[in-house]
PDB file of C-alpha atoms in Angstrom:
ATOM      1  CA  UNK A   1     148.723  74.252 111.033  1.00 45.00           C
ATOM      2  CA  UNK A   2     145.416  75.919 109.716  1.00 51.00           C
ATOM      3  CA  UNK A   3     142.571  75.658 111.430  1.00 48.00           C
ATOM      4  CA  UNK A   4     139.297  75.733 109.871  1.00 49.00           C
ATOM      5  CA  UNK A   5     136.566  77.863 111.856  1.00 48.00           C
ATOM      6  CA  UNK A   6     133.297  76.216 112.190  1.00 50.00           C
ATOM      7  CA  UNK A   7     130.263  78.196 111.592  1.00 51.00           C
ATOM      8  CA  UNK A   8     126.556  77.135 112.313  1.00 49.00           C
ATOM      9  CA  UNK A   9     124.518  76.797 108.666  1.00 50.00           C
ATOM     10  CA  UNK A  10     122.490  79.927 108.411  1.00 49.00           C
ATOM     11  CA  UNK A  11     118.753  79.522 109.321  1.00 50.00           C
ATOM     12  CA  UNK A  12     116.451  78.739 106.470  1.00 55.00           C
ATOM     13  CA  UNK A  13     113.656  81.456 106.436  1.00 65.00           C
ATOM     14  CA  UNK A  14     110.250  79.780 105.921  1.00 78.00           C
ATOM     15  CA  UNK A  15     108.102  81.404 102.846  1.00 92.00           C
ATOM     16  CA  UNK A  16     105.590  83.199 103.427  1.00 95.00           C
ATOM     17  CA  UNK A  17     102.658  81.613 103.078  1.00 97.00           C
ATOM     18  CA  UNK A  18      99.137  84.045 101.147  1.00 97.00           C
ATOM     19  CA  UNK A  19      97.686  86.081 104.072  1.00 98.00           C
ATOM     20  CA  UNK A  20      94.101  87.460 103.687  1.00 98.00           C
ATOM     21  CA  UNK A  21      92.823  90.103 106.274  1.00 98.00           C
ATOM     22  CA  UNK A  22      89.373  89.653 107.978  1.00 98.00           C
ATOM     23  CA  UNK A  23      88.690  93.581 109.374  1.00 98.00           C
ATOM     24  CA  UNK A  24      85.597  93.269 111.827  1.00 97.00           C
ATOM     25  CA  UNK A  25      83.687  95.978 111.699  1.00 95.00           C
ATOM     26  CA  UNK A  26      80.288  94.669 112.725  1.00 87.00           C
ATOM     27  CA  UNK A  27      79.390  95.828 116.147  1.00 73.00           C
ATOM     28  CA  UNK A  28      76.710  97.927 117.139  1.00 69.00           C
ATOM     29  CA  UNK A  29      78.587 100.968 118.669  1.00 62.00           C
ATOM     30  CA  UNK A  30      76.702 101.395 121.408  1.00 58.00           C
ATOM     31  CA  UNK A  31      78.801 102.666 124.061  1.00 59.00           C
ATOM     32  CA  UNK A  32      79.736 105.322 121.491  1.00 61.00           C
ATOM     33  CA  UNK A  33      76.817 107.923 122.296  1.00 58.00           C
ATOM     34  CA  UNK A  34      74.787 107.760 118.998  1.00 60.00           C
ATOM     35  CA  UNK A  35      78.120 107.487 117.034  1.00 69.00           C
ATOM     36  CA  UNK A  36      79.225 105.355 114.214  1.00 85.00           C
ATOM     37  CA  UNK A  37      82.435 104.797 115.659  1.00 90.00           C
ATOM     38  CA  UNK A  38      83.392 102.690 112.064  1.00 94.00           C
ATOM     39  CA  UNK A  39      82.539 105.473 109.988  1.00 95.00           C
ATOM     40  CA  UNK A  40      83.349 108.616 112.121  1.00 95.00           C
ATOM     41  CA  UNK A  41      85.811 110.988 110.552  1.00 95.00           C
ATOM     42  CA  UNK A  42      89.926 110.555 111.523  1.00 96.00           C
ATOM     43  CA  UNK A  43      91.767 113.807 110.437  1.00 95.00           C
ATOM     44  CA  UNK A  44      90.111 113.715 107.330  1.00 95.00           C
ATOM     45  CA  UNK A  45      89.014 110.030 106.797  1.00 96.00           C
ATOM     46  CA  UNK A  46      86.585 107.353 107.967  1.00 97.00           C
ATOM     47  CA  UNK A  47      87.886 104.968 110.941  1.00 97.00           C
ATOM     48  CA  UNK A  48      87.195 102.123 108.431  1.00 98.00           C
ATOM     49  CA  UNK A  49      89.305 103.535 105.551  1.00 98.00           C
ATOM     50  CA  UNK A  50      92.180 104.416 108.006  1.00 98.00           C
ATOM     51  CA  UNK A  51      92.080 100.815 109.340  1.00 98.00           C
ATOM     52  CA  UNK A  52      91.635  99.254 106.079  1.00 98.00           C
ATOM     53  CA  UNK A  53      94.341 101.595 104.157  1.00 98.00           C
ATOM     54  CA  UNK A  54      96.984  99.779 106.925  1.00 98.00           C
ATOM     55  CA  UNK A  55      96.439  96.553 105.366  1.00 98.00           C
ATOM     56  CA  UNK A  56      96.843  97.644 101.631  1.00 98.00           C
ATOM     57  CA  UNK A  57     100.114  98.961 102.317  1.00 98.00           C
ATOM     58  CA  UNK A  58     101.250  95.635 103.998  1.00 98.00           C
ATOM     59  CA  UNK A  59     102.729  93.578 101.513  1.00 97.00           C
ATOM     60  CA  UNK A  60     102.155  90.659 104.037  1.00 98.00           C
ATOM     61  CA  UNK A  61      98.637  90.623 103.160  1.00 98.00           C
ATOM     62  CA  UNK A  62      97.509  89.540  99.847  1.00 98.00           C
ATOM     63  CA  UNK A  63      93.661  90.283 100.054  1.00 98.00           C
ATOM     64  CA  UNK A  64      91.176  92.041 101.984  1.00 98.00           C
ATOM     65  CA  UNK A  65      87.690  91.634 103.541  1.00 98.00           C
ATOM     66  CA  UNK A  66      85.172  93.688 105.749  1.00 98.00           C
ATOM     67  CA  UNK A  67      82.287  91.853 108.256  1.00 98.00           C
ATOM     68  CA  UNK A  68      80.289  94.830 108.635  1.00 97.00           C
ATOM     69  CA  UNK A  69      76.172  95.549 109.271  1.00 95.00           C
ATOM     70  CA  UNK A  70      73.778  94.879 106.667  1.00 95.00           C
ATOM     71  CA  UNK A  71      73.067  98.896 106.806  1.00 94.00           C
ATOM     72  CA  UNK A  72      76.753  99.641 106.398  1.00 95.00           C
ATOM     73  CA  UNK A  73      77.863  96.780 103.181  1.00 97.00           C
ATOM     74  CA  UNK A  74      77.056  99.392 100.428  1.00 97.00           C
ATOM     75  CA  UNK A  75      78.339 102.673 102.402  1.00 96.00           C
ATOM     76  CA  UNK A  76      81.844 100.833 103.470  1.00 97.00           C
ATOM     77  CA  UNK A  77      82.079  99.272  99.429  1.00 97.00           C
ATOM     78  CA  UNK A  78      81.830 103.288  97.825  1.00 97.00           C
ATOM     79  CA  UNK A  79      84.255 103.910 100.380  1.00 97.00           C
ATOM     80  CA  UNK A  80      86.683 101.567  99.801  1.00 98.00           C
ATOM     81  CA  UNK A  81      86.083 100.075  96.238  1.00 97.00           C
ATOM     82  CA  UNK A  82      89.372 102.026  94.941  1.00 98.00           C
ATOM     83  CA  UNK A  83      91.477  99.506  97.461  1.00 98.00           C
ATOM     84  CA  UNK A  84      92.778  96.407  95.071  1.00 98.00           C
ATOM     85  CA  UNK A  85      93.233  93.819  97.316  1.00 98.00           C
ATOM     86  CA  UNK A  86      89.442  94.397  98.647  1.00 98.00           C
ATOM     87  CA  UNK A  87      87.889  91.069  98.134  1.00 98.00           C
ATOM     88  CA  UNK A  88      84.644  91.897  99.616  1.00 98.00           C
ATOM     89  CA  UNK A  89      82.065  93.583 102.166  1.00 98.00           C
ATOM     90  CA  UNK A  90      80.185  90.886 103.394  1.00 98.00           C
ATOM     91  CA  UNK A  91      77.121  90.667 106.489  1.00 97.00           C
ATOM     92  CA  UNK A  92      77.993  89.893 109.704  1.00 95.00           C
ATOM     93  CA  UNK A  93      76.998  87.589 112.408  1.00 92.00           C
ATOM     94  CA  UNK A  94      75.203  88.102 115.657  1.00 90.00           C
ATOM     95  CA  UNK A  95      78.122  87.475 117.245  1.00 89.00           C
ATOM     96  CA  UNK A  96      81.777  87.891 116.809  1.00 90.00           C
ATOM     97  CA  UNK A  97      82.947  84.538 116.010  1.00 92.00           C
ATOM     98  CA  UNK A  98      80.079  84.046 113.576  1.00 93.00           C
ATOM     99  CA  UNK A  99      81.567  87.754 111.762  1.00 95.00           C
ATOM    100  CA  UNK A 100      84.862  86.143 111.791  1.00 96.00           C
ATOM    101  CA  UNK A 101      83.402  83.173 110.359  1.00 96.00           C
ATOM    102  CA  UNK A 102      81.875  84.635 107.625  1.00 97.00           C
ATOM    103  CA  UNK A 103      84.730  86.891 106.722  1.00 98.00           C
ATOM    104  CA  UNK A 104      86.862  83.588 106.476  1.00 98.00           C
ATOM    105  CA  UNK A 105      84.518  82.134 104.027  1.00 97.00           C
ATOM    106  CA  UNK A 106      84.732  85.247 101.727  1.00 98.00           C
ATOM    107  CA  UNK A 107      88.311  84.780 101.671  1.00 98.00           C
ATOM    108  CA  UNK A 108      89.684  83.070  97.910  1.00 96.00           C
ATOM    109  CA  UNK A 109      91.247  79.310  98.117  1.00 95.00           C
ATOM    110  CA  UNK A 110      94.626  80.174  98.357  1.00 96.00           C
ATOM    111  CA  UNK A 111      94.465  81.758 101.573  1.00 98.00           C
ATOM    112  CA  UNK A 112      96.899  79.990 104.168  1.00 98.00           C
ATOM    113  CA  UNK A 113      96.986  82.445 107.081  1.00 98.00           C
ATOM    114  CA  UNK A 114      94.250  84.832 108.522  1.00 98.00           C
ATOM    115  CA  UNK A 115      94.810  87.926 109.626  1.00 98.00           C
ATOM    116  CA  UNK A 116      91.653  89.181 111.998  1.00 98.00           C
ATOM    117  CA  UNK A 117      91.646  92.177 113.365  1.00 98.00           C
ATOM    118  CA  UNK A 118      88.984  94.788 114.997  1.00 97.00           C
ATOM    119  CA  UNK A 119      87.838  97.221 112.249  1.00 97.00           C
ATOM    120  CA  UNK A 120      87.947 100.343 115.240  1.00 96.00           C
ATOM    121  CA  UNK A 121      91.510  99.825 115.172  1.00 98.00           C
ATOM    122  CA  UNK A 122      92.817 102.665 112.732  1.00 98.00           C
ATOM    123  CA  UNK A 123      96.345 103.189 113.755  1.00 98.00           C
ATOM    124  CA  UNK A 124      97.283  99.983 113.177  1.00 98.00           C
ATOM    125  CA  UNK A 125     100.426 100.253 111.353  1.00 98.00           C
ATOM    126  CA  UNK A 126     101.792  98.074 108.242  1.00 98.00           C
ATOM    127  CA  UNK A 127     104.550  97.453 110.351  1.00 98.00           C
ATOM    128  CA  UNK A 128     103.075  96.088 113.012  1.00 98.00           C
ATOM    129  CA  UNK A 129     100.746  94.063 110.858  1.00 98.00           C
ATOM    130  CA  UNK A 130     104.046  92.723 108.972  1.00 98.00           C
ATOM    131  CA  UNK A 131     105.673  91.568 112.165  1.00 97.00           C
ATOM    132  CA  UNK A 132     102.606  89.749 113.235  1.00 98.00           C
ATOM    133  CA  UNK A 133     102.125  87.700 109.746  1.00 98.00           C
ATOM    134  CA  UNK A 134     105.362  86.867 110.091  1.00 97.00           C
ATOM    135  CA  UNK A 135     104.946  85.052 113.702  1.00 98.00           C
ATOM    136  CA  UNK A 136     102.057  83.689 112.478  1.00 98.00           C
ATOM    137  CA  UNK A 137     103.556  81.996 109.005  1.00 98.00           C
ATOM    138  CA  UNK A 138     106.584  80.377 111.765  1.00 97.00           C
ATOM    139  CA  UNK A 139     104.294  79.869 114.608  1.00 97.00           C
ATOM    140  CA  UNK A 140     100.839  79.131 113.195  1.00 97.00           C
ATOM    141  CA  UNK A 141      99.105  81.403 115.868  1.00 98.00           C
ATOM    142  CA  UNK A 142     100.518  85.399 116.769  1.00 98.00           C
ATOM    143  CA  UNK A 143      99.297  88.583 118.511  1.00 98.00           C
ATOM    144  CA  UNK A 144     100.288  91.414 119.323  1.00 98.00           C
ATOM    145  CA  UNK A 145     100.369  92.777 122.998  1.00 98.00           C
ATOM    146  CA  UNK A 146     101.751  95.384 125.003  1.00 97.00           C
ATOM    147  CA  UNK A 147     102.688  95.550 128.930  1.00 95.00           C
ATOM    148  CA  UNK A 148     100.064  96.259 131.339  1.00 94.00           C
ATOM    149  CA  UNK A 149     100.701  99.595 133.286  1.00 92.00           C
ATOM    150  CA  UNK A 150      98.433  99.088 135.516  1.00 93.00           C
ATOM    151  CA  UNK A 151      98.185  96.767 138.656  1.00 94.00           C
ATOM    152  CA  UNK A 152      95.242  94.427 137.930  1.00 94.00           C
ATOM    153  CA  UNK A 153      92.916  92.937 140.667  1.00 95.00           C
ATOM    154  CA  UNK A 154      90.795  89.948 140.694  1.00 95.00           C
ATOM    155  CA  UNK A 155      87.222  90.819 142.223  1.00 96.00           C
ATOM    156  CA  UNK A 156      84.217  88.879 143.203  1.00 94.00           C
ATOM    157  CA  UNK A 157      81.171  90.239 145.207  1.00 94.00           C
ATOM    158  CA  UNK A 158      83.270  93.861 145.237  1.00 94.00           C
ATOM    159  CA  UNK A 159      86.199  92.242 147.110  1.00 96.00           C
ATOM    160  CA  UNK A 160      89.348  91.826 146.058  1.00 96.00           C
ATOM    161  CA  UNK A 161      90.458  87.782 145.733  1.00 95.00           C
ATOM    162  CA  UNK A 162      93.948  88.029 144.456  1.00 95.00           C
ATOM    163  CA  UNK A 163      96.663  90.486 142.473  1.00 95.00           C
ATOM    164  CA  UNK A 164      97.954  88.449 139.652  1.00 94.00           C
ATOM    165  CA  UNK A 165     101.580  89.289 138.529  1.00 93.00           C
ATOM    166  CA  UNK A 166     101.827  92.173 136.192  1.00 92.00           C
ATOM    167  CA  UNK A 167     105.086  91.194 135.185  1.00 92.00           C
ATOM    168  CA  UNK A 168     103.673  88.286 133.606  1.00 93.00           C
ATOM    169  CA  UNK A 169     100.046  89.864 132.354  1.00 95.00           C
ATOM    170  CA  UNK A 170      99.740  91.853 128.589  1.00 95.00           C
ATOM    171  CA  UNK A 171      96.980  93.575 127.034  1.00 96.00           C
ATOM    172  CA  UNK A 172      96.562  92.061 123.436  1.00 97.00           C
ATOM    173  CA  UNK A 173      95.842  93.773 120.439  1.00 98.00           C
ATOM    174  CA  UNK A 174      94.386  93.036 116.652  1.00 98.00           C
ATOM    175  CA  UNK A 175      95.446  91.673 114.170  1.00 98.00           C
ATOM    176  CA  UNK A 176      95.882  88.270 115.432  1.00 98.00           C
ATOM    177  CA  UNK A 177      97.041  85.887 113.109  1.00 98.00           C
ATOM    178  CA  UNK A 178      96.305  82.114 112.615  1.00 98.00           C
ATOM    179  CA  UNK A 179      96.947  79.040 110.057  1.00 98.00           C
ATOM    180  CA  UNK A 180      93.889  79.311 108.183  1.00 98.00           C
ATOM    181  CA  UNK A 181      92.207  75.554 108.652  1.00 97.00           C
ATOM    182  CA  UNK A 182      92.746  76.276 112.532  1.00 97.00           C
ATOM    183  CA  UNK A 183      91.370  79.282 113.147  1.00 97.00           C
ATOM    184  CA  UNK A 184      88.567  77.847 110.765  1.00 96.00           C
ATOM    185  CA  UNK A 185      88.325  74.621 112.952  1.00 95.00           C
ATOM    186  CA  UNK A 186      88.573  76.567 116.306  1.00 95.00           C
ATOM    187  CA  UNK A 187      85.662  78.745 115.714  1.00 95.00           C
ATOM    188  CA  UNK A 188      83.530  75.770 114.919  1.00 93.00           C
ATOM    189  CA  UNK A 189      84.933  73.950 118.596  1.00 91.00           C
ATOM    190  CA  UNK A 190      83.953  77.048 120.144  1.00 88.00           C
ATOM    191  CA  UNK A 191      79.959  77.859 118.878  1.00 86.00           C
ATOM    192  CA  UNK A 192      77.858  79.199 121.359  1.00 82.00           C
ATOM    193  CA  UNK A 193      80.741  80.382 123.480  1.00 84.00           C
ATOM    194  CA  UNK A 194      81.161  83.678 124.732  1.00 83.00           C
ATOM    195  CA  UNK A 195      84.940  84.062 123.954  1.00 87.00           C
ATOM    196  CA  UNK A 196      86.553  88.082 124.100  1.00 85.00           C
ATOM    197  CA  UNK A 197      89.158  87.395 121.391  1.00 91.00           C
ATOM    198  CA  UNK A 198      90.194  84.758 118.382  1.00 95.00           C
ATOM    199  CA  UNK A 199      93.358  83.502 120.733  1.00 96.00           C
ATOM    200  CA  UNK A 200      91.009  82.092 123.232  1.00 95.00           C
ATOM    201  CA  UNK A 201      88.908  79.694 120.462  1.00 95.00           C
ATOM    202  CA  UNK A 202      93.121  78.255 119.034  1.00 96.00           C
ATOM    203  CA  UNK A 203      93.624  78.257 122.832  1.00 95.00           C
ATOM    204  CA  UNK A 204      90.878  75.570 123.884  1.00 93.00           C
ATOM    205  CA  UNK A 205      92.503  73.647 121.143  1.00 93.00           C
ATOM    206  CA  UNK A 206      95.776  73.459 123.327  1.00 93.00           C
ATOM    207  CA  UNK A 207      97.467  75.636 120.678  1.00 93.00           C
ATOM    208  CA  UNK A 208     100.543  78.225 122.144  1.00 95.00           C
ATOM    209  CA  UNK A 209     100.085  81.899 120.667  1.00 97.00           C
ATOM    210  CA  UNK A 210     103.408  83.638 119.857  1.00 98.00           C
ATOM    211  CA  UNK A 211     102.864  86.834 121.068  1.00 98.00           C
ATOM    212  CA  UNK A 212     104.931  89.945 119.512  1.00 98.00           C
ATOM    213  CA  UNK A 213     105.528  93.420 120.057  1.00 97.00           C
ATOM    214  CA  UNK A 214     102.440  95.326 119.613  1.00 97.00           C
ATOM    215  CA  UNK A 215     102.271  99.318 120.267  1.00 97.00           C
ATOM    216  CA  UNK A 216     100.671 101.961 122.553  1.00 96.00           C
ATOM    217  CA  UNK A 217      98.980 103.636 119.101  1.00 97.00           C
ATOM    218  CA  UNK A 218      97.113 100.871 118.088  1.00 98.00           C
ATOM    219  CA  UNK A 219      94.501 101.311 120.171  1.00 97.00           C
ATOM    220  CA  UNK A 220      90.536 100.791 119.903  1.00 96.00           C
ATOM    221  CA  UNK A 221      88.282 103.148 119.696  1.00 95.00           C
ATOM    222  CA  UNK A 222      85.230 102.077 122.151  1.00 92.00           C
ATOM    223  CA  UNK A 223      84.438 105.636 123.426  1.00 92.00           C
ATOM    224  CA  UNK A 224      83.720 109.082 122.061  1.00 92.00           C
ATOM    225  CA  UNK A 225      87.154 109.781 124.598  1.00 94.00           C
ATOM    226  CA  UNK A 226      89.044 107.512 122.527  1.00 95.00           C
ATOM    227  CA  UNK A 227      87.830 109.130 118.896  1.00 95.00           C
ATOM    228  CA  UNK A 228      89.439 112.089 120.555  1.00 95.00           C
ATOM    229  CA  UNK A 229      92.765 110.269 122.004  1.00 96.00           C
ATOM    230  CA  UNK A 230      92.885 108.494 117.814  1.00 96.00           C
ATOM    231  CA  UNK A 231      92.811 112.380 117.152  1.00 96.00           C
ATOM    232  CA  UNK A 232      95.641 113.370 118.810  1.00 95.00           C
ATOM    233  CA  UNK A 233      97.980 110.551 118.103  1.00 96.00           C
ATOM    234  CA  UNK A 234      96.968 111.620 114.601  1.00 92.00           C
ATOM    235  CA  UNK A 235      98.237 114.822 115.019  1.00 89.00           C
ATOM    236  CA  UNK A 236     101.234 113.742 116.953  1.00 83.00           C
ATOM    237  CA  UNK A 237      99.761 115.691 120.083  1.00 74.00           C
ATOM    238  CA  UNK A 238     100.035 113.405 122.450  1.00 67.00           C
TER     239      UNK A 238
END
């Protein structure tokens, strides 16, 4: 007697939907010590051409654009005009969700999924950028976040009120990745709010974030320490 093995149908893979990159690259720099941080040099390049070179070479992103300071539109266009999927340099807001904003309206029509990530964020790799477009286009919200090393502490008045879990805490990273209408729609539930990060504004909306692997590279540089730390990863020194 033969007997026929069943097998479960093979899962159909969703296509991926246009993804356009918003890089913000708008702040003001200041704990940097006089420093440009977005256009201070990387083994040999700008912070903002690293950053931005990381989302040419990802074929998960279809076009570019940069939120930057009215000071810095023309500067950051020389530097990157020879970039084809750069879209635009545009002006950003006086806050972050209004750069974000912005950025999303310079973005063509046929953009499905946004891609936002912090413009002091060079090491970002295509890889990593890949893997979180990917989430995204299943889930309709991703980011990227790594384990916390250290044991986190909840303070008030400069005592301690609880230790939350680190098993269950992450520090998340850029690019985060939404549908395009909510991400769009968030940002306009969440004017005037003071919110750290784009997850927060699909958050209040009751949405789930898928988060993915991110890495220990892709950090951002705040400091004139962490120029130096971007440095050495560079190098492979560290």
């Amino acid at each position: 007697m033969e007997i026929t093995k069943l097998t479960r149908p093979a899962r159909k893979l969703l296509k991926l939907k246009p993804c356009g990159a918003v890089i913000v690259a708008a702040g003001n720099a200041s704990r940097m010590g006089g420093v440009d941080k977005i256009m201070a040099d990387l083994g040999g390049k700008p912070v903002i051409r690293r950053t931005a070179e990381s989302f040419q070479d990802c074929d998960a992103v279809k076009e570019i654009v940069v939120v930057t300071r009215q000071d810095l539109i023309i500067p950051i266009g020389d530097l990157l005009h020879d970039l084809p999927k750069l879209q635009a340099v545009v002006a950003g807001g006086k806050t972050r969700q209004e750069s974000v904003a912005l950025g999303l309206n310079a973005l063509s029509e046929k953009t499905r999924l946004a891609a936002i990530h912090d413009g002091a964020r060079p090491l970002v790799t295509w890889q990593l950028i890949d893997r979180v477009v990917r989430a995204a286009n299943t889930y309709g919200a991703a980011a990227p976040a790594v384990p916390v090393k250290d044991t986190v502490k909840v303070v008030s008045g400069g005592l301690v009120e609880s230790t939350p879990d680190r098993a269950k805490l992450r520090a998340v990273q850029t690019p985060q990745v939404f549908d395009f209408d909510l991400l769009r729609g968030a940002l306009k539930q969440a004017e005037g709010e003071n919110l750290t990060d784009d997850c927060a504004a699909v958050e209040k909306l009751g949405m789930k974030v898928k988060i993915v692997e991110g890495a220990e590279e892709n950090i951002k540089i705040t400091t004139p320490m962490d120029l130096k730390i971007a440095a050495m990863l560079l190098e492979g020194t560290v």
